[in-house]
Amino acid sequence: MPLPRCTATPVAGHQVVFAVDGRERLRWHFGDDYPRPYFYPLLGPSGASLTRMGHPGAPNHDHHQSVWFAHNKVLGIDFWGYTSRARIRQQEWLAYVDGDDEAVMAVKLGWYDGHDPKDLMTQQLVAGMRPGPEGETLLELQSTFTPMAEQLELGQTNFGFLAVRVAKSISAYFGGGQLVDSEGRIGEPAILGQQARWMDYSGPVTNDAVEGITFFDHPSNPGHPTHWHVREDGWMGASACFAGAKLITKSAPLTLRYLLQAHRGPADNARSARVFADFAARSAYVVEKGTAKHTAFSVRRA
């Protein structure tokens, strides 16, 4: 039987490697050496990482962990920076699914305030990695946030839930990169706080290669198109609570779907429009009890 092209494989050190044809494309880290899990690296077609750990010039921004989830007002508690004792921990993995078209990982994360040993809310994360043309990578991220109490408030903030710290060379300030959104706006002053269907940060990764990341907001997300928090120093985040606080309940959890495209060349809105249309048409992931032998959980499209 032929081996699947796309794989998600747990390895030593509390990590999961996503690969295509045996070559790594990205890696998930969930050990307790950092306050929260993250993806690093996210490799471009050239093999260079399109993301970095931390800010190029500000030590107080070490919480910028490549591709990560966080929020700075969960019941008023800061899960964004490193100033509080709040932590996000992987409680268990649910499924690893290999295939020719995509590899999928499903995990359950707990959000802890640092004082009470019980979690405030859980985050069911499904990460689907699939190859694009010419060595490009698509990373689909679906999160469902469910409070442990009957309800929980996510406060109004620019910070949260999904953010990306790009490589230094891609940064508009520290490198030669550029921010462009779906509406054609260019640069931080024009884009900060605006709504857009997607955001692109692209720049040089070698002396002769330009690559970047396009960050897509799914039409099913509340408030779509999302507001964006972006900076010339090299980061972009979808601000799910930019316009106001959100109250989530056990019976009505919050589900957010995003897509990251690690692409070749500079921003291309025609290409992005095609990727967005495909993403918009894709059904959500569903995690359910497994029916196959030796399989606790399975993942399918709705």
Tab-separated table of C-alpha atoms in Angstrom:
chain	number	residue	atom	x	y	z
A	1	MET	CA	0.000	0.000	0.000
A	2	PRO	CA	1.481	3.408	-0.955
A	3	LEU	CA	2.407	5.691	1.926
A	4	PRO	CA	0.348	8.900	2.299
A	5	ARG	CA	1.981	12.090	1.031
A	6	CYS	CA	0.943	14.252	3.997
A	7	THR	CA	1.762	13.241	7.562
A	8	ALA	CA	1.411	14.591	11.103
A	9	THR	CA	3.864	12.734	13.323
A	10	PRO	CA	4.483	13.211	17.061
A	11	VAL	CA	8.197	13.277	17.907
A	12	ALA	CA	10.299	13.598	21.042
A	13	GLY	CA	10.291	16.880	22.931
A	14	HIS	CA	6.502	17.414	22.866
A	15	GLN	CA	6.396	18.283	19.178
A	16	VAL	CA	4.431	17.254	16.094
A	17	VAL	CA	6.018	17.405	12.635
A	18	PHE	CA	3.848	18.081	9.588
A	19	ALA	CA	5.498	16.858	6.394
A	20	VAL	CA	4.819	16.421	2.687
A	21	ASP	CA	6.628	13.594	0.889
A	22	GLY	CA	8.842	13.196	3.950
A	23	ARG	CA	9.954	16.850	4.071
A	24	GLU	CA	8.960	18.994	7.023
A	25	ARG	CA	6.672	21.971	6.355
A	26	LEU	CA	5.855	23.062	9.907
A	27	ARG	CA	6.049	21.931	13.524
A	28	TRP	CA	3.729	22.135	16.551
A	29	HIS	CA	5.277	22.642	20.013
A	30	PHE	CA	3.241	21.884	23.133
A	31	GLY	CA	5.782	21.396	25.926
A	32	ASP	CA	5.683	23.400	29.154
A	33	ASP	CA	8.890	25.340	28.450
A	34	TYR	CA	6.720	28.176	27.055
A	35	PRO	CA	3.479	29.584	28.511
A	36	ARG	CA	1.474	28.409	25.502
A	37	PRO	CA	1.772	26.098	22.469
A	38	TYR	CA	2.849	27.388	19.069
A	39	PHE	CA	3.833	26.472	15.514
A	40	TYR	CA	7.484	26.947	14.513
A	41	PRO	CA	8.864	26.917	11.925
A	42	LEU	CA	6.435	27.550	9.085
A	43	LEU	CA	8.599	26.920	6.034
A	44	GLY	CA	8.215	28.655	2.695
A	45	PRO	CA	8.804	27.015	-0.699
A	46	SER	CA	12.517	27.879	-0.505
A	47	GLY	CA	12.885	26.009	2.778
A	48	ALA	CA	13.423	29.204	4.791
A	49	SER	CA	11.242	29.833	7.836
A	50	LEU	CA	8.682	32.569	7.216
A	51	THR	CA	8.206	33.094	10.959
A	52	ARG	CA	10.451	33.747	13.953
A	53	MET	CA	10.406	33.426	17.724
A	54	GLY	CA	10.219	36.827	19.401
A	55	HIS	CA	10.603	40.430	18.271
A	56	PRO	CA	13.816	41.459	16.457
A	57	GLY	CA	14.445	44.404	18.787
A	58	ALA	CA	12.178	44.312	21.856
A	59	PRO	CA	12.886	41.731	24.599
A	60	ASN	CA	9.483	42.472	26.173
A	61	HIS	CA	7.841	40.888	23.115
A	62	ASP	CA	9.176	37.361	23.592
A	63	HIS	CA	5.543	36.252	23.810
A	64	HIS	CA	5.443	36.572	20.004
A	65	GLN	CA	5.853	32.848	19.379
A	66	SER	CA	5.853	32.470	15.581
A	67	VAL	CA	2.239	31.320	15.032
A	68	TRP	CA	0.280	31.220	18.280
A	69	PHE	CA	-3.090	31.572	19.998
A	70	ALA	CA	-3.648	34.005	22.864
A	71	HIS	CA	-6.030	36.691	24.187
A	72	ASN	CA	-5.401	39.416	26.734
A	73	LYS	CA	-8.857	39.698	28.335
A	74	VAL	CA	-10.300	36.307	29.252
A	75	LEU	CA	-12.425	37.252	32.271
A	76	GLY	CA	-10.055	40.203	32.451
A	77	ILE	CA	-7.014	37.911	32.696
A	78	ASP	CA	-4.048	38.481	30.388
A	79	PHE	CA	-3.254	35.371	28.360
A	80	TRP	CA	-1.330	37.464	25.810
A	81	GLY	CA	1.912	38.655	27.384
A	82	TYR	CA	4.221	37.052	29.913
A	83	THR	CA	3.212	39.406	32.741
A	84	SER	CA	0.634	37.088	34.335
A	85	ARG	CA	0.701	33.480	35.504
A	86	ALA	CA	-1.918	32.504	32.938
A	87	ARG	CA	-1.051	29.461	30.857
A	88	ILE	CA	-2.417	27.519	27.891
A	89	ARG	CA	-1.630	23.808	28.031
A	90	GLN	CA	-2.319	20.896	25.735
A	91	GLN	CA	-4.474	18.511	27.752
A	92	GLU	CA	-4.566	15.692	25.222
A	93	TRP	CA	-4.209	14.881	21.577
A	94	LEU	CA	-7.350	13.565	19.919
A	95	ALA	CA	-6.309	12.480	16.437
A	96	TYR	CA	-3.492	12.436	13.905
A	97	VAL	CA	-4.730	11.750	10.384
A	98	ASP	CA	-2.399	11.219	7.410
A	99	GLY	CA	-3.509	11.387	3.786
A	100	ASP	CA	-2.555	12.235	0.236
A	101	ASP	CA	-4.425	15.552	0.267
A	102	GLU	CA	-3.841	16.743	3.829
A	103	ALA	CA	-2.567	15.813	7.278
A	104	VAL	CA	-4.749	16.696	10.258
A	105	MET	CA	-4.049	17.050	13.979
A	106	ALA	CA	-6.801	17.493	16.566
A	107	VAL	CA	-5.887	18.451	20.142
A	108	LYS	CA	-7.597	19.769	23.257
A	109	LEU	CA	-6.068	22.786	24.997
A	110	GLY	CA	-6.907	24.158	28.439
A	111	TRP	CA	-6.722	27.842	29.391
A	112	TYR	CA	-5.617	28.227	33.054
A	113	ASP	CA	-5.519	31.476	35.047
A	114	GLY	CA	-2.416	30.395	36.983
A	115	HIS	CA	-4.174	30.241	40.355
A	116	ASP	CA	-7.068	27.795	40.067
A	117	PRO	CA	-5.936	24.316	38.952
A	118	LYS	CA	-9.131	24.026	36.912
A	119	ASP	CA	-9.229	25.479	33.419
A	120	LEU	CA	-11.375	28.508	32.545
A	121	MET	CA	-12.114	27.248	29.061
A	122	THR	CA	-11.055	24.621	26.583
A	123	GLN	CA	-9.917	25.121	23.017
A	124	GLN	CA	-10.467	22.268	20.602
A	125	LEU	CA	-7.908	22.904	17.872
A	126	VAL	CA	-7.945	21.174	14.506
A	127	ALA	CA	-4.926	21.904	12.305
A	128	GLY	CA	-5.028	20.723	8.707
A	129	MET	CA	-1.906	21.020	6.542
A	130	ARG	CA	-2.083	20.521	2.794
A	131	PRO	CA	0.422	21.165	0.006
A	132	GLY	CA	-0.119	23.909	-2.527
A	133	PRO	CA	1.536	24.412	-5.915
A	134	GLU	CA	5.310	24.833	-6.246
A	135	GLY	CA	6.119	23.896	-2.667
A	136	GLU	CA	3.551	26.168	-1.041
A	137	THR	CA	1.826	25.148	2.201
A	138	LEU	CA	-1.716	25.769	3.433
A	139	LEU	CA	-2.409	25.546	7.175
A	140	GLU	CA	-6.092	25.564	8.135
A	141	LEU	CA	-6.744	26.264	11.828
A	142	GLN	CA	-10.143	25.723	13.416
A	143	SER	CA	-10.649	26.503	17.113
A	144	THR	CA	-13.728	26.006	19.281
A	145	PHE	CA	-13.625	27.806	22.635
A	146	THR	CA	-15.932	26.430	25.354
A	147	PRO	CA	-16.155	27.843	28.908
A	148	MET	CA	-16.102	25.539	31.915
A	149	ALA	CA	-18.632	27.756	33.716
A	150	GLU	CA	-22.012	28.454	32.158
A	151	GLN	CA	-20.641	31.599	30.531
A	152	LEU	CA	-17.410	33.536	30.109
A	153	GLU	CA	-16.609	37.002	28.784
A	154	LEU	CA	-13.884	37.650	26.253
A	155	GLY	CA	-13.180	41.345	26.685
A	156	GLN	CA	-12.831	43.985	23.990
A	157	THR	CA	-9.237	43.977	22.759
A	158	ASN	CA	-7.006	44.177	19.713
A	159	PHE	CA	-5.063	41.141	20.954
A	160	GLY	CA	-6.442	37.713	20.092
A	161	PHE	CA	-6.917	35.045	19.067
A	162	LEU	CA	-4.501	34.045	16.277
A	163	ALA	CA	-1.319	35.966	15.508
A	164	VAL	CA	1.763	35.583	13.324
A	165	ARG	CA	5.273	36.958	13.885
A	166	VAL	CA	7.027	36.934	10.516
A	167	ALA	CA	10.738	36.458	9.868
A	168	LYS	CA	12.921	39.543	10.362
A	169	SER	CA	13.675	39.854	6.643
A	170	ILE	CA	9.926	39.939	5.864
A	171	SER	CA	9.218	42.734	8.364
A	172	ALA	CA	8.511	46.099	6.746
A	173	TYR	CA	10.736	47.882	9.289
A	174	PHE	CA	13.519	45.396	10.029
A	175	GLY	CA	13.612	43.844	6.556
A	176	GLY	CA	12.337	44.513	3.065
A	177	GLY	CA	8.763	43.298	3.414
A	178	GLN	CA	5.333	44.794	2.874
A	179	LEU	CA	1.861	44.484	4.389
A	180	VAL	CA	-1.058	44.338	1.920
A	181	ASP	CA	-4.707	43.538	2.678
A	182	SER	CA	-7.591	42.201	0.580
A	183	GLU	CA	-8.815	45.721	-0.161
A	184	GLY	CA	-5.473	46.791	-1.627
A	185	ARG	CA	-4.381	48.917	1.339
A	186	ILE	CA	-0.628	48.937	1.910
A	187	GLY	CA	1.321	49.385	5.141
A	188	GLU	CA	0.512	49.680	8.844
A	189	PRO	CA	-0.952	53.233	8.855
A	190	ALA	CA	-3.509	52.343	6.174
A	191	ILE	CA	-4.377	48.878	7.501
A	192	LEU	CA	-4.279	49.019	11.326
A	193	GLY	CA	-7.771	48.465	12.732
A	194	GLN	CA	-9.403	48.079	9.333
A	195	GLN	CA	-11.585	45.171	8.243
A	196	ALA	CA	-10.362	42.843	5.502
A	197	ARG	CA	-10.932	39.312	4.262
A	198	TRP	CA	-7.232	38.562	4.306
A	199	MET	CA	-3.856	40.036	5.177
A	200	ASP	CA	-0.522	39.384	3.490
A	201	TYR	CA	3.010	39.927	4.795
A	202	SER	CA	5.678	39.188	2.164
A	203	GLY	CA	9.348	39.990	1.745
A	204	PRO	CA	12.797	38.621	0.908
A	205	VAL	CA	13.803	35.329	2.527
A	206	THR	CA	17.052	34.852	0.580
A	207	ASN	CA	19.051	37.165	-1.666
A	208	ASP	CA	17.050	35.980	-4.662
A	209	ALA	CA	13.694	34.801	-3.272
A	210	VAL	CA	10.593	36.628	-2.048
A	211	GLU	CA	8.003	34.675	-0.063
A	212	GLY	CA	5.276	35.420	2.417
A	213	ILE	CA	2.230	34.441	4.438
A	214	THR	CA	-1.358	35.260	3.564
A	215	PHE	CA	-3.701	35.098	6.580
A	216	PHE	CA	-7.368	34.455	5.675
A	217	ASP	CA	-10.484	35.066	7.792
A	218	HIS	CA	-13.326	32.598	7.126
A	219	PRO	CA	-16.746	34.075	6.221
A	220	SER	CA	-18.374	32.043	9.015
A	221	ASN	CA	-16.395	33.864	11.715
A	222	PRO	CA	-18.395	36.373	13.801
A	223	GLY	CA	-17.839	39.921	12.554
A	224	HIS	CA	-16.336	38.820	9.233
A	225	PRO	CA	-14.425	40.462	7.687
A	226	THR	CA	-12.316	40.722	10.806
A	227	HIS	CA	-10.472	43.786	12.066
A	228	TRP	CA	-6.694	43.482	11.896
A	229	HIS	CA	-3.931	44.426	14.303
A	230	VAL	CA	-0.750	44.741	12.254
A	231	ARG	CA	2.671	46.280	12.783
A	232	GLU	CA	5.505	47.338	10.517
A	233	ASP	CA	7.900	45.563	12.892
A	234	GLY	CA	6.664	42.210	11.601
A	235	TRP	CA	3.441	40.847	12.974
A	236	MET	CA	-0.224	40.488	12.079
A	237	GLY	CA	-3.200	39.296	14.071
A	238	ALA	CA	-6.905	38.792	13.474
A	239	SER	CA	-8.713	40.764	16.205
A	240	ALA	CA	-11.848	38.739	16.925
A	241	CYS	CA	-12.888	41.054	19.796
A	242	PHE	CA	-11.814	44.369	18.241
A	243	ALA	CA	-15.369	45.747	17.994
A	244	GLY	CA	-16.476	44.631	21.452
A	245	ALA	CA	-16.574	41.928	24.091
A	246	LYS	CA	-17.959	38.477	23.334
A	247	LEU	CA	-19.929	36.344	25.778
A	248	ILE	CA	-19.515	32.629	25.170
A	249	THR	CA	-21.538	29.897	26.856
A	250	LYS	CA	-21.403	26.131	27.151
A	251	SER	CA	-24.335	25.840	24.789
A	252	ALA	CA	-22.975	28.448	22.364
A	253	PRO	CA	-19.173	28.164	22.189
A	254	LEU	CA	-17.094	30.317	19.856
A	255	THR	CA	-15.683	28.721	16.711
A	256	LEU	CA	-13.088	30.562	14.630
A	257	ARG	CA	-11.606	29.377	11.342
A	258	TYR	CA	-8.448	30.777	9.754
A	259	LEU	CA	-6.098	29.792	6.949
A	260	LEU	CA	-2.401	30.569	6.541
A	261	GLN	CA	-0.839	30.249	3.090
A	262	ALA	CA	2.962	30.062	2.931
A	263	HIS	CA	3.481	31.192	-0.638
A	264	ARG	CA	6.096	31.917	-3.270
A	265	GLY	CA	6.608	35.485	-4.527
A	266	PRO	CA	5.100	38.779	-3.340
A	267	ALA	CA	1.457	39.397	-2.442
A	268	ASP	CA	-0.928	38.613	-5.288
A	269	ASN	CA	-4.554	39.553	-4.634
A	270	ALA	CA	-5.832	37.589	-7.637
A	271	ARG	CA	-4.198	34.442	-6.251
A	272	SER	CA	-5.473	35.244	-2.765
A	273	ALA	CA	-9.014	35.687	-4.072
A	274	ARG	CA	-8.908	32.159	-5.488
A	275	VAL	CA	-7.553	30.705	-2.248
A	276	PHE	CA	-10.161	32.620	-0.241
A	277	ALA	CA	-13.003	31.304	-2.413
A	278	ASP	CA	-11.775	27.735	-1.933
A	279	PHE	CA	-11.430	28.225	1.840
A	280	ALA	CA	-14.892	29.803	2.074
A	281	ALA	CA	-16.419	26.791	0.322
A	282	ARG	CA	-14.774	24.197	2.569
A	283	SER	CA	-16.914	22.677	5.307
A	284	ALA	CA	-15.780	22.858	8.909
A	285	TYR	CA	-13.930	20.009	10.591
A	286	VAL	CA	-15.865	17.727	12.934
A	287	VAL	CA	-14.129	15.747	15.683
A	288	GLU	CA	-16.115	12.746	16.888
A	289	LYS	CA	-15.717	9.451	18.691
A	290	GLY	CA	-13.895	6.972	16.505
A	291	THR	CA	-15.618	3.897	15.130
A	292	ALA	CA	-12.556	2.214	13.615
A	293	LYS	CA	-10.542	-0.277	15.625
A	294	HIS	CA	-7.858	1.243	17.892
A	295	THR	CA	-9.079	4.784	17.093
A	296	ALA	CA	-10.423	6.963	19.928
A	297	PHE	CA	-11.393	9.962	17.772
A	298	SER	CA	-11.801	10.698	14.089
A	299	VAL	CA	-11.888	13.927	12.083
A	300	ARG	CA	-14.084	14.607	9.072
A	301	ARG	CA	-15.566	17.523	7.179
A	302	ALA	CA	-19.142	18.464	8.079
